[in-house]
Short mmCIF file of C-alpha atoms in Angstrom, two decimals:
data_model
loop_
_atom_site.label_atom_id
_atom_site.label_comp_id
_atom_site.label_asym_id
_atom_site.label_seq_id
_atom_site.Cartn_x
_atom_site.Cartn_y
_atom_site.Cartn_z
CA UNK A 1 -7.58 15.30 -4.74
CA UNK A 2 -7.56 12.68 -2.05
CA UNK A 3 -5.11 12.69 0.79
CA UNK A 4 -4.44 10.54 3.84
CA UNK A 5 -2.54 11.88 6.82
CA UNK A 6 -1.03 9.84 9.60
CA UNK A 7 0.48 12.41 11.93
CA UNK A 8 2.58 10.00 14.00
CA UNK A 9 5.58 8.35 12.36
CA UNK A 10 6.46 6.47 15.51
CA UNK A 11 4.30 5.38 18.41
CA UNK A 12 5.37 3.42 21.46
CA UNK A 13 3.09 2.02 24.12
CA UNK A 14 3.50 -0.52 26.90
CA UNK A 15 1.93 -3.94 26.73
CA UNK A 16 -1.60 -3.85 28.06
CA UNK A 17 -2.03 -0.12 27.43
CA UNK A 18 -4.60 1.26 25.00
CA UNK A 19 -3.35 2.30 21.62
CA UNK A 20 -4.77 4.67 19.04
CA UNK A 21 -3.22 5.24 15.63
CA UNK A 22 -4.53 8.39 14.04
CA UNK A 23 -5.67 8.75 10.46
CA UNK A 24 -7.26 11.77 8.85
CA UNK A 25 -8.36 12.00 5.26
CA UNK A 26 -9.29 14.59 2.73
CA UNK A 27 -11.79 13.60 0.08
CA UNK A 28 -14.91 15.25 -1.21
CA UNK A 29 -16.87 12.12 -2.05
CA UNK A 30 -17.78 8.98 -0.15
CA UNK A 31 -14.55 7.22 0.70
CA UNK A 32 -13.85 3.61 1.42
CA UNK A 33 -11.22 3.38 4.17
CA UNK A 34 -8.82 0.65 5.14
CA UNK A 35 -6.05 -0.14 7.56
CA UNK A 36 -3.15 -2.20 6.25
CA UNK A 37 -0.40 -3.67 8.41
CA UNK A 38 3.12 -4.88 7.74
CA UNK A 39 4.68 -7.10 10.38
CA UNK A 40 8.44 -7.59 10.39
CA UNK A 41 9.56 -9.64 7.40
CA UNK A 42 6.02 -10.05 6.13
CA UNK A 43 4.06 -8.57 3.28
CA UNK A 44 1.76 -5.63 3.60
CA UNK A 45 -1.71 -7.02 4.28
CA UNK A 46 -5.20 -5.81 4.95
CA UNK A 47 -6.11 -5.47 8.62
CA UNK A 48 -9.63 -4.10 8.36
CA UNK A 49 -11.95 -1.96 6.28
CA UNK A 50 -14.60 0.44 7.48
CA UNK A 51 -17.50 -1.06 5.58
CA UNK A 52 -17.07 -4.37 7.41
CA UNK A 53 -17.35 -2.75 10.84
CA UNK A 54 -15.47 -5.70 12.26
CA UNK A 55 -12.84 -6.21 14.91
CA UNK A 56 -9.65 -7.89 13.76
CA UNK A 57 -7.02 -8.98 16.29
CA UNK A 58 -8.78 -6.73 18.79
CA UNK A 59 -8.46 -3.66 16.58
CA UNK A 60 -11.42 -1.50 15.58
CA UNK A 61 -11.73 1.65 13.52
CA UNK A 62 -14.71 3.93 13.16
CA UNK A 63 -15.22 6.26 10.26
CA UNK A 64 -16.04 9.76 11.50
CA UNK A 65 -17.17 11.75 8.50
CA UNK A 66 -17.58 14.93 10.51
CA UNK A 67 -13.96 14.88 11.60
CA UNK A 68 -12.80 13.06 8.44
CA UNK A 69 -10.98 10.55 10.58
CA UNK A 70 -10.55 6.80 10.70
CA UNK A 71 -8.48 6.16 13.81
CA UNK A 72 -7.39 2.62 14.65
CA UNK A 73 -7.86 1.56 18.26
CA UNK A 74 -7.11 -1.36 20.50
CA UNK A 75 -7.90 -1.36 24.22
CA UNK A 76 -5.00 -3.58 25.31
CA UNK A 77 -1.90 -3.63 23.12
CA UNK A 78 0.15 -6.82 22.76
CA UNK A 79 3.81 -7.17 21.81
CA UNK A 80 2.82 -8.97 18.62
CA UNK A 81 0.98 -5.82 17.50
CA UNK A 82 4.34 -4.15 16.86
CA UNK A 83 4.29 -3.37 13.15
CA UNK A 84 3.96 -0.66 10.52
CA UNK A 85 0.38 0.47 10.06
CA UNK A 86 -0.93 2.26 6.99
CA UNK A 87 -4.26 3.97 6.61
CA UNK A 88 -5.62 3.95 3.05
CA UNK A 89 -8.48 5.55 1.17
CA UNK A 90 -10.23 4.38 -1.95
CA UNK A 91 -11.96 6.99 -4.02
CA UNK A 92 -15.24 6.57 -5.80
CA UNK A 93 -15.79 7.15 -9.49
CA UNK A 94 -14.57 5.53 -12.65
CA UNK A 95 -10.86 5.63 -11.89
CA UNK A 96 -10.55 4.44 -8.33
CA UNK A 97 -7.20 4.15 -6.67
CA UNK A 98 -6.01 3.33 -3.20
CA UNK A 99 -4.15 6.21 -1.56
CA UNK A 100 -1.97 5.39 1.43
CA UNK A 101 -0.83 7.49 4.32
CA UNK A 102 2.85 7.62 5.25
CA UNK A 103 2.44 5.00 7.94
CA UNK A 104 2.91 4.73 11.70
CA UNK A 105 5.48 2.40 13.22
CA UNK A 106 3.93 0.97 16.38
CA UNK A 107 6.19 -0.53 19.02
CA UNK A 108 4.62 -2.31 21.98
CA UNK A 109 7.07 -2.46 24.84
CA UNK A 110 7.12 -5.35 27.34
CA UNK B 1 2.86 -19.94 -3.72
CA UNK B 2 -0.17 -18.50 -5.49
CA UNK B 3 0.36 -15.04 -4.05
CA UNK B 4 1.78 -11.99 -5.79
CA UNK B 5 5.34 -12.58 -6.90
CA UNK B 6 7.83 -9.90 -7.84
CA UNK B 7 11.23 -10.18 -9.45
CA UNK B 8 13.93 -9.27 -8.92
CA UNK B 9 13.95 -8.86 -5.14
CA UNK B 10 16.99 -6.61 -5.26
CA UNK B 11 18.54 -4.64 -8.08
CA UNK B 12 21.55 -2.34 -8.12
CA UNK B 13 22.25 -0.24 -11.16
CA UNK B 14 23.80 3.03 -12.24
CA UNK B 15 22.32 6.39 -13.12
CA UNK B 16 21.10 6.65 -16.68
CA UNK B 17 20.35 2.95 -16.94
CA UNK B 18 17.03 1.22 -17.59
CA UNK B 19 15.49 -1.61 -15.56
CA UNK B 20 12.39 -3.74 -15.75
CA UNK B 21 10.51 -4.98 -12.71
CA UNK B 22 8.15 -7.88 -13.10
CA UNK B 23 5.01 -8.82 -11.23
CA UNK B 24 2.75 -11.86 -11.39
CA UNK B 25 -0.63 -11.30 -9.72
CA UNK B 26 -2.50 -13.77 -7.58
CA UNK B 27 -4.22 -16.47 -9.55
CA UNK B 28 -7.53 -15.09 -10.83
CA UNK B 29 -6.82 -11.42 -10.07
CA UNK B 30 -7.24 -9.14 -13.05
CA UNK B 31 -6.02 -5.85 -11.56
CA UNK B 32 -2.39 -5.00 -10.95
CA UNK B 33 -1.21 -1.92 -9.07
CA UNK B 34 2.29 -0.48 -8.82
CA UNK B 35 3.44 1.56 -5.84
CA UNK B 36 6.73 3.26 -5.01
CA UNK B 37 7.99 3.55 -1.46
CA UNK B 38 10.92 5.90 -0.93
CA UNK B 39 12.69 6.79 2.31
CA UNK B 40 10.47 8.90 4.55
CA UNK B 41 7.54 8.56 2.19
CA UNK B 42 4.54 6.35 2.22
CA UNK B 43 3.33 4.25 -0.62
CA UNK B 44 2.96 6.40 -3.71
CA UNK B 45 0.52 5.06 -6.26
CA UNK B 46 2.02 4.84 -9.73
CA UNK B 47 -0.37 3.05 -12.03
CA UNK B 48 -3.11 0.42 -12.26
CA UNK B 49 -3.94 -2.07 -14.99
CA UNK B 50 -7.08 -4.11 -15.31
CA UNK B 51 -7.17 -7.06 -17.66
CA UNK B 52 -4.49 -5.59 -19.88
CA UNK B 53 -5.74 -2.02 -19.98
CA UNK B 54 -4.51 1.00 -18.08
CA UNK B 55 -7.20 1.92 -15.56
CA UNK B 56 -5.75 4.64 -13.34
CA UNK B 57 -2.61 6.71 -13.23
CA UNK B 58 -0.96 8.30 -10.24
CA UNK B 59 2.26 10.21 -9.85
CA UNK B 60 4.16 8.21 -12.40
CA UNK B 61 7.08 9.94 -14.09
CA UNK B 62 7.29 10.06 -17.87
CA UNK B 63 10.53 8.07 -17.62
CA UNK B 64 8.49 5.23 -16.17
CA UNK B 65 6.08 3.03 -18.08
CA UNK B 66 4.18 -0.14 -17.43
CA UNK B 67 2.11 -2.72 -19.18
CA UNK B 68 0.03 -5.77 -18.41
CA UNK B 69 0.32 -8.74 -20.70
CA UNK B 70 -2.37 -11.24 -21.83
CA UNK B 71 -1.25 -13.70 -19.15
CA UNK B 72 -1.93 -10.84 -16.66
CA UNK B 73 1.64 -10.42 -15.49
CA UNK B 74 2.84 -6.84 -15.46
CA UNK B 75 6.13 -5.09 -16.00
CA UNK B 76 7.24 -1.69 -14.76
CA UNK B 77 9.95 -0.12 -16.87
CA UNK B 78 12.13 2.56 -15.34
CA UNK B 79 14.48 4.43 -17.66
CA UNK B 80 17.11 7.18 -17.45
CA UNK B 81 17.43 6.27 -13.81
CA UNK B 82 18.32 8.91 -11.25
CA UNK B 83 19.55 8.58 -7.69
CA UNK B 84 16.12 9.62 -6.45
CA UNK B 85 14.53 6.60 -8.10
CA UNK B 86 16.08 4.38 -5.46
CA UNK B 87 13.10 2.91 -3.67
CA UNK B 88 11.08 -0.16 -2.89
CA UNK B 89 8.62 -0.87 -5.69
CA UNK B 90 5.55 -2.84 -4.73
CA UNK B 91 3.13 -4.64 -6.93
CA UNK B 92 -0.34 -5.53 -5.68
CA UNK B 93 -3.25 -7.33 -7.21
CA UNK B 94 -6.98 -7.30 -6.73
CA UNK B 95 -9.88 -9.19 -8.15
CA UNK B 96 -11.80 -5.97 -8.57
CA UNK B 97 -11.52 -3.47 -11.36
CA UNK B 98 -14.12 -0.82 -11.93
CA UNK B 99 -15.70 -1.37 -8.55
CA UNK B 100 -12.73 0.00 -6.72
CA UNK B 101 -9.60 -1.78 -5.51
CA UNK B 102 -11.19 -3.45 -2.50
CA UNK B 103 -8.54 -5.53 -0.78
CA UNK B 104 -5.11 -5.40 -2.35
CA UNK B 105 -2.71 -8.33 -2.07
CA UNK B 106 0.90 -7.21 -2.07
CA UNK B 107 4.10 -8.72 -3.27
CA UNK B 108 7.32 -8.56 -1.28
CA UNK B 109 8.61 -5.69 -3.34
CA UNK B 110 11.63 -5.04 -5.54
CA UNK B 111 14.31 -2.94 -3.93
CA UNK B 112 16.03 -0.74 -6.50
CA UNK B 113 19.28 1.00 -5.69
CA UNK B 114 20.63 3.53 -8.17
CA UNK B 115 24.29 4.42 -7.68
#
């Protein structure tokens, strides 16, 4: 079975400080990992995916298969980064599904 | 708006009743996913349809059922409702089917309150 764990429900940082949102997964195959974000009064939307190895809005995430982690990082947080962040895992195989973690509410303080 | 649309946005009903939630995917997307978000829980995958056929099933109760119609819209039917069914129900669509969900595009959700 696949499982995604986000250990922090709430995370607060000051503007300009580094931020790291933790995500650990449990899956025996080769996962595809994503970070989704929901800003206030907006729909849940894709932020980034590990296969793209890109930086979106200053955020990056590296897949660490040894530690089964996919932490989301940003060196200098901005107030507009305040949102709910969900880590998600897509399984391989014939019946793929996207499994979400429970989410981390990030608040960037002025 | 050619994004994912869900109706109704809000629904209040009583225990034991039956409701139907509707979802229209993005134009061109063949896959529809249903998720349930309860208090203190993340998004729980319920079921996926691809081009009218059930593709994957998650933790969907037997009291719940879904289908995808030829025009690709989908309906989630919830019956014999219990207080614990109160939740936000999200629909998402994707252009991918067998190749994995890829990027999902979400609707705004239908908030169900069971009294």
